[in-house]
Amino acid sequence: MKPTDTKDPEYFHKVVDCQYACPAHTPVPEYIRLIAQQRYTEAYMINWESNVFPGVLGRTCDRPCEPACRRGRVEEEPVAICRLKRVAADNKGEVKHLMPQGPFEMNGKKIALIGGGPASLTVARDLAPLGYEIHLYDEWNKGGGMMRTQIPAFRLPEQVLDEEVNYILDMGVHTHFNTFVDSMKGILDKKYDAVFVGTGAPKGRPLRIPGYEEGKDNIHIGIEFLAAVAFEHRETVGGKVIVLGGGNTAMDCCRTSKRIGGEEVTVVVRSPRKDMKASSWEIKDAELEDIAIFNNMPPKEFVIENGKLKGVTFGKVRAEYDENGKRSLIPTGESDVFIEADDVIIAIGQDNAFPWIEKDLGIEFGKWEIPVLDKTTFQSTLSHVFFGGDAAFGPENVITAVAHGHQAAVSIDLFCKGESIHDRPDPMTNLVSQKMGIHEWTYDNDIAADLRYQVAHADKSVTLKDRKMEVELGFDHIEGFKEAQRCLNCDVQTVFTTNLCIECDACVDICPTDCITFTDNGEEADLRTRLSAPAENLSQDLYVSEILPTQRVMLKDEDVCLHCGLCAERCPTAAWDMKKYLYNVTKAYQ
Amino acid sequence: MSYIKPAFHHPSLKPNKVGYLKKDYRGVISTLCAGCGHDSISGAIVQACYEISLEPHKLAKLSGIGCSSKTPTYFLSNSHGFNSVHGRMPSITTGANMANKDLIYLGVSGDGDTASIGMGQFVHAIRRNLNMVYIVMNNGCYGLTKGQDSATADFGSISKEGNANPYQAIDLAGLALELNATFVGRSFSGDKNQLVPMIKAAMSHPGFAFLDVISPCVTFNNTKTSTKSYSHVRDHIEATSTLDYVPFEEEITVDYPEGESAEVELFDGSKIHLSKLAPDFNPTDRFTAVNRLHEAKSKGQILTGLLYINPESKDLHNLMGTSDKPLNQFKQKDLCPGSTKLEEINRAFR
Ligand SMILES: Cc1cc2nc3c(=O)[nH]c(=O)nc-3n(C[C@H](O)[C@H](O)[C@H](O)COP(=O)(O)OP(=O)(O)OC[C@H]3O[C@@H](n4cnc5c(N)ncnc54)[C@H](O)[C@@H]3O)c2cc1C
Ligand SMILES: Cc1ncc(C[n+]2csc(CCOP(=O)(O)OP(=O)(O)O)c2C)c(N)n1
Ligand code: SF4
Ligand code: SF4
Ligand code: SF4
Ligand SMILES: [Mg+2]
């Protein structure tokens, strides 16, 4: 193998598993350490710089970081990264003065943002301080997009959302609320220097099986149902409710129903439990509220009696997978099941919809009405029109929308300056030794062996009565500290200097997880079998030194390094050093 | 920051046959200087015990005084141990071994602890073929007392203190051969590939297994002018063979080229497989070993590898015909048969 190029900004970035997996690349361990030190305001600001909505995300994020977390590979569960973010948000002090303060010196350029969700708001956050005049259009009366219309208040209190949306709107954004943009041409005619489309994936899929038309009054589309509840257009639902679908929308629909009159609420999913799209914790939370979930039951018919919905008939299937893992649902031959219902909510997916974009403007669309875009720049086939968030590649989540927003803002800024949007600035990186003295490092390597802490819930006898009452109570200071101490500090990198090494093996012997090996060089696949412990996780890199005096190389498997620093501690020549790596993804304002 | 070892281990390192993880063979964090060769030898002992699936309570580690003699704290925390006085490890081991022949005895000593103050004890343990592994962590100096030249320091070698050593060195491996030790090996702390199988083989040898392991002292004796420094040893090392230890229950799976290899079967049915680097070297022939050692020395080379093994070794218990049942398992009733019996015995001598 060739020596590792640690100058490549992505090498050490990849070692920080959580940050690498986070679409917005939030410097997770950096904020977790600040939480342990009770420096909540600073922890909040680190988040805010990266993900714009720490309070929202600390409650609702899809947490792609957690399955990636290294802690989950050395023990049972990852660090509760997401809920720690909430600790920072809940306990922060005054933050507004730490954010860019208007009025900003205007640069004469005007930008339109269509849709007021997290993607558009992120573009606004990045471009307003640079002097752009921002015009934000949304059909609703407030900003936030689906964070407001879809995520129920018992998971995300309105004041938390308002606060973080307002930090951005207060930067001098011109809002055009209650305005559904029904013509892209109309927007283009207004001669904005650039247009960003952040309209989400606003169309809920219907389910056209027999009985649909007749039962319509009591058959609802999930996202429309949730929006109606959020805006208080709907205050009740029937006593018996069936929710169709196995994703997070279904979980929000059933839990919402339970709070506005639903007594017997059942979720019915056509596929097996393990294929359900909903996050495991959302499923668990629904079940804690006594909601039954039935699997392997595809709906066959809405049963209508006297012109009114009576219930739904379901078939029974089992899943079979071919060698490519492709699933087919095979009827088991058992008799159909009928479940009674006053209301049925369909939550089986969302689609993009751009009926308001005229087809002759030069903005091309591909399959399923997905716009044709450059994956890095988010530019459409009409050069000054950009897309981001769910509108870009289909429904994702808030953090992905934010990540898109940051990158689209970089493109828009370069575009407006007349520069190439493909020559993007490098991410900001910094690698600094953490050594302070003998046995003294700036970070606390005394990680806790504790299992993951669980977030307490308010009593359901109370929460089920009030749809706006938040269920999760969040970690208190002490739990926050203890959970933070589980983090392995993966950003404190082990950095090797070949010409200092005397090959004494001290690092090999001390390493608690047998990460380090000195051996003859070879091909990667072969080397992976010849290490102190086999390196079976192919997604994790091997760190390879240059050739040592004995003609061997030092190989370190990054997989389960605890970043404890013992290698550096025991190295007589400081050939190992522990250096903190800060990586800030490219942003328009950096 | 604190200087503590996290409790986690590598998830793909599975428990061995007796259900222990490698970390179960470790000790507390070493307090020796960072980079000390002794720590690598501790690491090799941990590795060897994990690989042969030793049950930790079946081993006793004994030592004298010195940095080397401190190392038993840094490995096998779940085994028995005795840290004796300077140079007295062999007699303590003899006593322990006589009382309980069921344990594996691992003696750890230094070149000072063995070649100076403990020399008398050392040679008698060899003479008796006491069943033990005797490791000398040989750094050519008294590390613990700040690096004075020891009796194994080579003539002319210059440590950090700065004066050439005026005395001839005692070659402990040569001496052990001379005294008819039944297992003699030499290795280097920086060569675990050789050292680990050698420790395993030594542990299955029934009798005195002596390992002279060169182990650089990073603080006092790792100068370019010292013959026990990392760089000098690496530049002058010469191996008789590389070896593989194959436990009794395991098949030999590697194909060794004929003529270039030798196999020695040990008492317990396990095998040592040697890929010979020196073609005419025979590890069961003491004379070649002695000659080779001298030859290498005259060329300034450090000969390593398994130098000699006597497959017919009979240990002290065997020589003395002691009971099969370990002494410590006898009850007072058996050991002290009463005055009538004593009277009877005494009468027999009249
Ligand atoms: C029920 C449900 C629960 C969810 N829960 C979570 C969760 O817990 N965590 C998570 O990370 N993600 C969750 N999501 C997904 C998340 O809400 C979206 O991925 C995210 O909000 C997308 O952001 P966006 O900026 O692309 O657009 P959106 O948030 O969808 O915002 C787009 C806005 O544009 C408006 N709009 C659309 N067309 C026009 C137009 N022509 N003119 C004017 N305005 C227009 C829309 O009304 C909307 O307000 C959930 C989604 C649903 C449906
Ligand atoms: C009876 C007695 N004499 C002298 C000493 C002082 N002393 C302690 S360690 C040591 C030498 C140790 O040298 P060595 O065995 O080579 O161990 P190293 O520290 O080099 O590993 C001496 C002389 C002592 N502890 N006890
Ligand atoms: S242990 Fe900490 S730094 Fe490492 S991946 Fe998990 S959260 Fe990130
Ligand atoms: S920091 Fe060093 S000693 Fe600690 S786990 Fe990583 S490689 Fe091993
Ligand atoms: S401890 Fe330092 S000098 Fe020794 S082998 Fe490791 S990196 Fe090299
Ligand atoms: Mg010594």
PDB file of C-alpha atoms in Angstrom, chain B residues 2-111:
ATOM      1  CA  SER B   2      -5.517  10.742  32.805  1.00  0.00           C
ATOM      2  CA  TYR B   3      -3.275   7.825  32.085  1.00  0.00           C
ATOM      3  CA  ILE B   4      -5.785   5.007  32.106  1.00  0.00           C
ATOM      4  CA  LYS B   5      -6.571   2.134  29.859  1.00  0.00           C
ATOM      5  CA  PRO B   6     -10.105   1.985  28.490  1.00  0.00           C
ATOM      6  CA  ALA B   7     -11.970  -1.268  29.088  1.00  0.00           C
ATOM      7  CA  PHE B   8     -12.946  -1.817  25.464  1.00  0.00           C
ATOM      8  CA  HIS B   9     -11.282  -4.337  23.220  1.00  0.00           C
ATOM      9  CA  HIS B  10     -11.224  -5.062  19.504  1.00  0.00           C
ATOM     10  CA  PRO B  11     -14.565  -6.719  18.654  1.00  0.00           C
ATOM     11  CA  SER B  12     -13.074  -9.001  16.008  1.00  0.00           C
ATOM     12  CA  LEU B  13     -10.535 -10.442  18.435  1.00  0.00           C
ATOM     13  CA  LYS B  14     -12.469 -13.410  19.692  1.00  0.00           C
ATOM     14  CA  PRO B  15     -12.045 -15.253  22.981  1.00  0.00           C
ATOM     15  CA  ASN B  16      -9.546 -18.119  22.835  1.00  0.00           C
ATOM     16  CA  LYS B  17     -10.350 -21.771  23.494  1.00  0.00           C
ATOM     17  CA  VAL B  18     -10.670 -21.292  27.206  1.00  0.00           C
ATOM     18  CA  GLY B  19     -12.901 -18.258  26.768  1.00  0.00           C
ATOM     19  CA  TYR B  20     -10.488 -15.453  27.521  1.00  0.00           C
ATOM     20  CA  LEU B  21      -9.835 -12.300  25.524  1.00  0.00           C
ATOM     21  CA  LYS B  22      -6.372 -10.988  24.964  1.00  0.00           C
ATOM     22  CA  LYS B  23      -7.049  -8.198  27.429  1.00  0.00           C
ATOM     23  CA  ASP B  24      -7.583 -10.812  30.126  1.00  0.00           C
ATOM     24  CA  TYR B  25      -3.871 -11.591  29.903  1.00  0.00           C
ATOM     25  CA  ARG B  26      -2.778  -8.014  30.275  1.00  0.00           C
ATOM     26  CA  GLY B  27      -1.532  -6.275  33.377  1.00  0.00           C
ATOM     27  CA  VAL B  28      -1.703  -2.708  34.558  1.00  0.00           C
ATOM     28  CA  ILE B  29      -0.164   0.082  32.483  1.00  0.00           C
ATOM     29  CA  SER B  30       3.603  -0.096  32.613  1.00  0.00           C
ATOM     30  CA  THR B  31       5.513   2.495  34.608  1.00  0.00           C
ATOM     31  CA  LEU B  32       8.731   1.759  32.755  1.00  0.00           C
ATOM     32  CA  CYS B  33      10.172   4.349  30.385  1.00  0.00           C
ATOM     33  CA  ALA B  34       8.196   4.677  27.177  1.00  0.00           C
ATOM     34  CA  GLY B  35       9.880   2.549  24.527  1.00  0.00           C
ATOM     35  CA  CYS B  36      11.545   0.132  26.960  1.00  0.00           C
ATOM     36  CA  GLY B  37      12.238  -3.244  25.375  1.00  0.00           C
ATOM     37  CA  HIS B  38      10.965  -4.944  28.534  1.00  0.00           C
ATOM     38  CA  ASP B  39       7.434  -3.767  27.701  1.00  0.00           C
ATOM     39  CA  SER B  40       7.598  -5.473  24.320  1.00  0.00           C
ATOM     40  CA  ILE B  41       8.621  -8.711  25.998  1.00  0.00           C
ATOM     41  CA  SER B  42       5.630  -8.314  28.322  1.00  0.00           C
ATOM     42  CA  GLY B  43       3.544  -7.839  25.187  1.00  0.00           C
ATOM     43  CA  ALA B  44       4.975 -11.029  23.715  1.00  0.00           C
ATOM     44  CA  ILE B  45       4.184 -12.959  26.902  1.00  0.00           C
ATOM     45  CA  VAL B  46       0.581 -11.693  26.783  1.00  0.00           C
ATOM     46  CA  GLN B  47       0.306 -12.677  23.137  1.00  0.00           C
ATOM     47  CA  ALA B  48       1.811 -16.129  23.698  1.00  0.00           C
ATOM     48  CA  CYS B  49      -0.437 -16.941  26.675  1.00  0.00           C
ATOM     49  CA  TYR B  50      -3.543 -15.758  24.816  1.00  0.00           C
ATOM     50  CA  GLU B  51      -2.642 -17.812  21.765  1.00  0.00           C
ATOM     51  CA  ILE B  52      -1.944 -21.041  23.642  1.00  0.00           C
ATOM     52  CA  SER B  53      -5.198 -20.577  25.578  1.00  0.00           C
ATOM     53  CA  LEU B  54      -3.488 -20.724  28.911  1.00  0.00           C
ATOM     54  CA  GLU B  55      -5.802 -20.517  31.896  1.00  0.00           C
ATOM     55  CA  PRO B  56      -4.299 -17.594  33.797  1.00  0.00           C
ATOM     56  CA  HIS B  57      -4.602 -19.280  37.183  1.00  0.00           C
ATOM     57  CA  LYS B  58      -2.365 -22.088  35.961  1.00  0.00           C
ATOM     58  CA  LEU B  59       0.713 -19.888  35.821  1.00  0.00           C
ATOM     59  CA  ALA B  60       2.930 -18.279  38.433  1.00  0.00           C
ATOM     60  CA  LYS B  61       5.183 -15.377  37.501  1.00  0.00           C
ATOM     61  CA  LEU B  62       8.210 -14.782  39.683  1.00  0.00           C
ATOM     62  CA  SER B  63      10.899 -12.181  39.590  1.00  0.00           C
ATOM     63  CA  GLY B  64      13.790 -10.556  41.435  1.00  0.00           C
ATOM     64  CA  ILE B  65      14.634  -6.863  41.430  1.00  0.00           C
ATOM     65  CA  GLY B  66      15.141  -4.491  38.523  1.00  0.00           C
ATOM     66  CA  CYS B  67      13.054  -2.837  35.838  1.00  0.00           C
ATOM     67  CA  SER B  68      12.817  -6.248  34.222  1.00  0.00           C
ATOM     68  CA  SER B  69      11.715  -7.800  37.487  1.00  0.00           C
ATOM     69  CA  LYS B  70       8.948  -5.204  37.775  1.00  0.00           C
ATOM     70  CA  THR B  71       7.339  -6.337  34.530  1.00  0.00           C
ATOM     71  CA  PRO B  72       5.201  -9.158  35.989  1.00  0.00           C
ATOM     72  CA  THR B  73       2.921  -6.364  37.194  1.00  0.00           C
ATOM     73  CA  TYR B  74       2.418  -5.379  33.571  1.00  0.00           C
ATOM     74  CA  PHE B  75       1.232  -8.728  32.273  1.00  0.00           C
ATOM     75  CA  LEU B  76      -1.002 -11.598  33.404  1.00  0.00           C
ATOM     76  CA  SER B  77      -2.818  -9.755  36.169  1.00  0.00           C
ATOM     77  CA  ASN B  78      -4.962 -12.841  36.715  1.00  0.00           C
ATOM     78  CA  SER B  79      -2.044 -15.176  37.427  1.00  0.00           C
ATOM     79  CA  HIS B  80      -0.136 -15.941  40.591  1.00  0.00           C
ATOM     80  CA  GLY B  81       2.947 -13.905  41.307  1.00  0.00           C
ATOM     81  CA  PHE B  82       5.906 -13.422  43.639  1.00  0.00           C
ATOM     82  CA  ASN B  83       8.306 -10.499  43.464  1.00  0.00           C
ATOM     83  CA  SER B  84      11.294 -11.710  45.438  1.00  0.00           C
ATOM     84  CA  VAL B  85      14.570 -10.064  46.401  1.00  0.00           C
ATOM     85  CA  HIS B  86      17.494  -9.284  44.129  1.00  0.00           C
ATOM     86  CA  GLY B  87      18.833 -12.380  42.416  1.00  0.00           C
ATOM     87  CA  ARG B  88      16.700 -14.764  44.472  1.00  0.00           C
ATOM     88  CA  MET B  89      13.967 -15.555  41.978  1.00  0.00           C
ATOM     89  CA  PRO B  90      15.387 -19.057  41.191  1.00  0.00           C
ATOM     90  CA  SER B  91      15.270 -20.289  44.790  1.00  0.00           C
ATOM     91  CA  ILE B  92      11.752 -18.965  45.331  1.00  0.00           C
ATOM     92  CA  THR B  93      10.715 -20.660  42.102  1.00  0.00           C
ATOM     93  CA  THR B  94      12.394 -23.877  43.180  1.00  0.00           C
ATOM     94  CA  GLY B  95      10.427 -23.873  46.412  1.00  0.00           C
ATOM     95  CA  ALA B  96       7.150 -23.062  44.699  1.00  0.00           C
ATOM     96  CA  ASN B  97       7.744 -25.652  42.025  1.00  0.00           C
ATOM     97  CA  MET B  98       8.579 -28.328  44.581  1.00  0.00           C
ATOM     98  CA  ALA B  99       5.360 -27.587  46.452  1.00  0.00           C
ATOM     99  CA  ASN B 100       3.086 -27.444  43.413  1.00  0.00           C
ATOM    100  CA  LYS B 101       4.269 -29.071  40.227  1.00  0.00           C
ATOM    101  CA  ASP B 102       0.972 -28.341  38.477  1.00  0.00           C
ATOM    102  CA  LEU B 103       1.681 -24.710  37.650  1.00  0.00           C
ATOM    103  CA  ILE B 104       3.699 -23.254  34.819  1.00  0.00           C
ATOM    104  CA  TYR B 105       6.531 -21.227  36.331  1.00  0.00           C
ATOM    105  CA  LEU B 106       7.572 -18.108  34.483  1.00  0.00           C
ATOM    106  CA  GLY B 107      10.641 -16.481  35.988  1.00  0.00           C
ATOM    107  CA  VAL B 108      11.537 -13.002  34.842  1.00  0.00           C
ATOM    108  CA  SER B 109      14.913 -11.552  35.576  1.00  0.00           C
ATOM    109  CA  GLY B 110      17.380  -8.955  34.364  1.00  0.00           C
ATOM    110  CA  ASP B 111      20.985  -9.213  33.319  1.00  0.00           C
TER     111      ASP B 111
END
